[in-house]
Short mmCIF file of C-alpha atoms in Angstrom, two decimals:
data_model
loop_
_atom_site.label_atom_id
_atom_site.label_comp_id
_atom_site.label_asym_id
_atom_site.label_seq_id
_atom_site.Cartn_x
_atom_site.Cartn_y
_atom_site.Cartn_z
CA UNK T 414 15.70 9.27 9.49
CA UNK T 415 13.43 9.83 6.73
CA UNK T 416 10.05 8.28 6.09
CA UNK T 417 9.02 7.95 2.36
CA UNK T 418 5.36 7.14 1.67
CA UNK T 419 5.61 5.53 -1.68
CA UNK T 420 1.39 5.42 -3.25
CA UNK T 421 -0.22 5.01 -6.71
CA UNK T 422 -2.93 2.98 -8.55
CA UNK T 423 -1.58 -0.62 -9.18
CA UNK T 424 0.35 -1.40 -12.01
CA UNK T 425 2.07 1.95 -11.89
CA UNK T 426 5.60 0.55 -10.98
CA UNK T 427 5.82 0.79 -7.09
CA UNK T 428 7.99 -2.04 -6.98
CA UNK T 429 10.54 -0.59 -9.94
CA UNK T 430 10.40 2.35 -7.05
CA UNK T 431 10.97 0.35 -4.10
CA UNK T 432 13.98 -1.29 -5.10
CA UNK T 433 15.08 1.58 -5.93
CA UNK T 434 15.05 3.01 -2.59
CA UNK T 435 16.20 -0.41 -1.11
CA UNK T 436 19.27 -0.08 -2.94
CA UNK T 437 19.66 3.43 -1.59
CA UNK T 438 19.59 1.84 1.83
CA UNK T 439 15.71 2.83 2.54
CA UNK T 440 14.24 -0.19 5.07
CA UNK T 441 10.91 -0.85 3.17
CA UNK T 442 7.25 -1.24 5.23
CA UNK T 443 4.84 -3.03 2.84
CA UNK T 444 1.49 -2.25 4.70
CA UNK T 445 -0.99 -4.37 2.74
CA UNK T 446 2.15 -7.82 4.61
CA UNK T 447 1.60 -5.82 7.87
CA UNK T 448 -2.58 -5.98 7.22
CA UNK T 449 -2.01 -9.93 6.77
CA UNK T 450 0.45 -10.35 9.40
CA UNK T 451 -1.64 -8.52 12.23
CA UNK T 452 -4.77 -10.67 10.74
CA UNK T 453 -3.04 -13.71 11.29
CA UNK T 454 -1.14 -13.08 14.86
CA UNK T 455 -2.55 -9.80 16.40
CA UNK T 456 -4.84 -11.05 19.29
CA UNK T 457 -5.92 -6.92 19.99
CA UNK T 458 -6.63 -6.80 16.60
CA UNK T 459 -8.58 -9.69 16.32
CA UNK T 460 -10.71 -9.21 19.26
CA UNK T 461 -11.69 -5.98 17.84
CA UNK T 462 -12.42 -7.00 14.51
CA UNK T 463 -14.62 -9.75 16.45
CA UNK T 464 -15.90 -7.35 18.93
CA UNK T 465 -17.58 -5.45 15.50
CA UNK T 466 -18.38 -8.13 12.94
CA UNK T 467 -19.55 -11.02 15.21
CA UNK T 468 -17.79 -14.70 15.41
CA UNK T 469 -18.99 -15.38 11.84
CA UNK T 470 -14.92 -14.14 10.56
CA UNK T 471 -13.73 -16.56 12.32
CA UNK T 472 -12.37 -19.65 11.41
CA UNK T 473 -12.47 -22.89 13.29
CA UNK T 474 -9.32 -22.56 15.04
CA UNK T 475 -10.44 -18.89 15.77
CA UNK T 476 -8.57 -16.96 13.41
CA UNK T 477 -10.15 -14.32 10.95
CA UNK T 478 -11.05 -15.77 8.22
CA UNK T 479 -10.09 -12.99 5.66
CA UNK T 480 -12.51 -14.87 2.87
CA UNK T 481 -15.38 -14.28 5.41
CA UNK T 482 -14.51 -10.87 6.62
CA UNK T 483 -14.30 -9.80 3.15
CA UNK T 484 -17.85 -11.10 2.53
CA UNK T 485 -19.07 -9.16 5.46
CA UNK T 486 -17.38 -5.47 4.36
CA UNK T 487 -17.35 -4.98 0.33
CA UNK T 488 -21.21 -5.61 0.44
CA UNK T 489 -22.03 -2.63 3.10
CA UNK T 490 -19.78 0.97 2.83
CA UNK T 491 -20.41 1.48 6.99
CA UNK T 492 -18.78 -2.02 7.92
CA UNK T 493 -15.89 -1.31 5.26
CA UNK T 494 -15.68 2.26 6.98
CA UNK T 495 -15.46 0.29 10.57
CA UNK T 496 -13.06 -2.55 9.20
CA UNK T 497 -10.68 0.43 8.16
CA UNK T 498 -11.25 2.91 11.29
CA UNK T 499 -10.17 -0.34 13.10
CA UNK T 500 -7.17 -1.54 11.49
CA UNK T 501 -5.51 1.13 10.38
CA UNK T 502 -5.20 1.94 13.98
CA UNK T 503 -2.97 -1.20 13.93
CA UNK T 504 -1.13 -0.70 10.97
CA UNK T 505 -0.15 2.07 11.61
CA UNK T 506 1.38 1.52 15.54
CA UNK T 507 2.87 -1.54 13.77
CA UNK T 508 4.60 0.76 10.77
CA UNK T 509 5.78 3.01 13.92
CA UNK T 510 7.37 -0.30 15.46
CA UNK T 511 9.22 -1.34 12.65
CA UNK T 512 10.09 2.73 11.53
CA UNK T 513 11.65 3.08 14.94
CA UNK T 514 13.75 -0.46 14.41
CA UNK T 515 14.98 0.76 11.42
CA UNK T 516 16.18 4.16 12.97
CA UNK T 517 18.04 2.26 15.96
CA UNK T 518 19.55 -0.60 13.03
CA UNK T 519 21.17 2.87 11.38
CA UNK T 520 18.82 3.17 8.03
CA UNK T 521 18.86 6.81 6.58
CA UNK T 522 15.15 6.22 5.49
CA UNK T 523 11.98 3.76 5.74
CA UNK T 524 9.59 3.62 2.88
CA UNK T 525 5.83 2.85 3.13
CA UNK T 526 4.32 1.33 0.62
CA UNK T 527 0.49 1.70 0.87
CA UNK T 528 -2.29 1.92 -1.56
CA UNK T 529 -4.53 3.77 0.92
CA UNK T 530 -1.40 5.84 2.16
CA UNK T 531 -3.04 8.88 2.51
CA UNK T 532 -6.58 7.72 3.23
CA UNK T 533 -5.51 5.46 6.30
CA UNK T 534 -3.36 8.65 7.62
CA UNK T 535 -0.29 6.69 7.36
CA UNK T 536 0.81 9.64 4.65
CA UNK T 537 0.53 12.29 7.37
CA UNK T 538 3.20 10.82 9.08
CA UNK T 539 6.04 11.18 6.50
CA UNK T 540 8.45 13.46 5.05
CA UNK T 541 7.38 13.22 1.86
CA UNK T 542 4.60 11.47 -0.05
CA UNK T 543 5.59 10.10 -3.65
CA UNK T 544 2.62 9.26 -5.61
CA UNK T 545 3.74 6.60 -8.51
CA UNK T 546 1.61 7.21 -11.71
CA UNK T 547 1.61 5.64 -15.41
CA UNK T 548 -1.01 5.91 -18.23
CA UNK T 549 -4.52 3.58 -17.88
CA UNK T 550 -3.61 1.41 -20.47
CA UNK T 551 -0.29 0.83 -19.98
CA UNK T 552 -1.51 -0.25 -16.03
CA UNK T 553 -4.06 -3.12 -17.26
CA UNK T 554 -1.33 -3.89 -19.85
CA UNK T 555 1.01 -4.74 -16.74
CA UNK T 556 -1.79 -6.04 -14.60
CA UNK T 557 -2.52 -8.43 -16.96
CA UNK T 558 1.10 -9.86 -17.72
CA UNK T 559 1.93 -10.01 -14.37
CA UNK T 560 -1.17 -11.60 -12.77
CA UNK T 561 -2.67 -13.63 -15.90
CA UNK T 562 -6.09 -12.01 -15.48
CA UNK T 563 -8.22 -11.49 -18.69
CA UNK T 564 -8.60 -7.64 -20.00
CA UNK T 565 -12.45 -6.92 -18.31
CA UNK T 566 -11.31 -8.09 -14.83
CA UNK T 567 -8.08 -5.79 -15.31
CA UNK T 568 -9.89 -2.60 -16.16
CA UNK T 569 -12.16 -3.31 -13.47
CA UNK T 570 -9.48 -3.55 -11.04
CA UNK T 571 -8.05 0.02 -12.35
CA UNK T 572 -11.66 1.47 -12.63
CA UNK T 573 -12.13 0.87 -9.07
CA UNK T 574 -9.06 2.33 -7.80
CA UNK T 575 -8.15 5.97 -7.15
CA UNK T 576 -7.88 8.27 -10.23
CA UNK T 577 -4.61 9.77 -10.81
CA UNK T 578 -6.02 13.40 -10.05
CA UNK T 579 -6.08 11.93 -6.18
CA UNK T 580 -2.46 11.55 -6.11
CA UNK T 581 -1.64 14.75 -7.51
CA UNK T 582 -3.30 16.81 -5.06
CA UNK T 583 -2.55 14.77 -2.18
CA UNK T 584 0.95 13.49 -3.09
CA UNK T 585 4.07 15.70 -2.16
CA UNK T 586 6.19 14.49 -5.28
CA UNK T 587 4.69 12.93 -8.70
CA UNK T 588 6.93 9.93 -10.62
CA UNK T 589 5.25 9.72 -13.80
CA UNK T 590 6.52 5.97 -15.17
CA UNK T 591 5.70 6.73 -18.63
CA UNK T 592 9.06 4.76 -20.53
CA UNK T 593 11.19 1.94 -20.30
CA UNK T 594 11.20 0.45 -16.77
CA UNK T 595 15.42 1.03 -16.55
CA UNK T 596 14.47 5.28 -17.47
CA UNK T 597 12.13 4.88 -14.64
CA UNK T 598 14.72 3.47 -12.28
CA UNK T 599 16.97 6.04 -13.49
CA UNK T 600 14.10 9.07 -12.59
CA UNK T 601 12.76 7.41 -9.38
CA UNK T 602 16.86 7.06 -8.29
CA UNK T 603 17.20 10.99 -9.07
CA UNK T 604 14.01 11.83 -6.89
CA UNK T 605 14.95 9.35 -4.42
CA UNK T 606 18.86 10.94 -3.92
CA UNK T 607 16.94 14.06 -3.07
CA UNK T 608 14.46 12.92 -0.45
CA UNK T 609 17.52 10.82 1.29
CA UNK T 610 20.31 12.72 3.00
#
């Protein structure tokens, strides 16, 4: 079975991508659901975020209070470093789970779609590593329609993100999503048909 690791700034087209591979059969592993999911049920995970950061990210019934984790991290680079070093250690036995599922349900490939693909380590660990790009402008563009956020916020949000010269040297395969969404589909399906036996 293969494993896709499907990256890129947001606003790129990931999803156009994804479903792409989902029609091809692919099982797809959205990392940043398997971050919430483990927040919300993972007792190992929890104890270890609480074992770190103190009881003050939790709520009152005990769970991590993501609003109040948050708080703690983006404000100091060493706890963000921790927060990461300790959940990506999750994530990724989780993706491995649910990989290994899809192998025994008979998919020909699992995709991984992951913003911090390659910094996590979760990109060392597939066959091939496609790195979704499209032009700045046309990302805040997108960003903007789809989330109803005013222009400053949106530029921040791509400003802060990865610059496109990361993916290239760290991606196996570029899709450059520079058209029409449908002559995307059609270049991300051609790409795709060779990655998938």
């Amino acid at each position: 079975m293969k494993r896709i690791g499907i990256t890129g700034p947001t606003g790129a087209g990931k999803t156009t991508a994804l479903n792409v591979l989902t029609e091809l059969g692919a099982h797809i592993i959205d990392a940043d659901q398997v971050y919430h999911d483990l927040l919300a049920h993972s007792t190992p995970m929890g104890d270890a975020l609480t074992a770190r950061f103190g009881s003050a990210i939790l709520d009152e019934t005990g769970q991590v209070d993501r609003k109040a984790l948050g708080s703690v991290v983006f404000a100091d680079p060493t706890a963000l470093a921790d927060l990461n070093a300790i959940t990506h250690r999750f994530i990724i036995e989780e993706i491995d789970r649910q990989a290994a599922q899809a192998e025994t349900d008979g998919r020909s490939a699992v995709a991984i779609d992951a913003i911090a693909l390659i910094e996590s380590g979760v990109g060392e660990t597939c066959d091939a590593v496609v790195g979704i790009l499209a032009p700045r402008e046309i990302r805040i563009r997108r960003i903007m329609a789809r989330e109803g956020i005013p222009e400053d916020y949106a530029r921040k949000r791509v400003e802060a993100q990865q610059g496109d010269g990361f993916f290239r040297a760290h991606c196996t395969h570029i899709l450059e999503n520079q058209g029409t969404a449908e002559e995307f589909g059609r270049k991300a399906l051609a790409l795709f048909q060779t990655l998938i036996p």
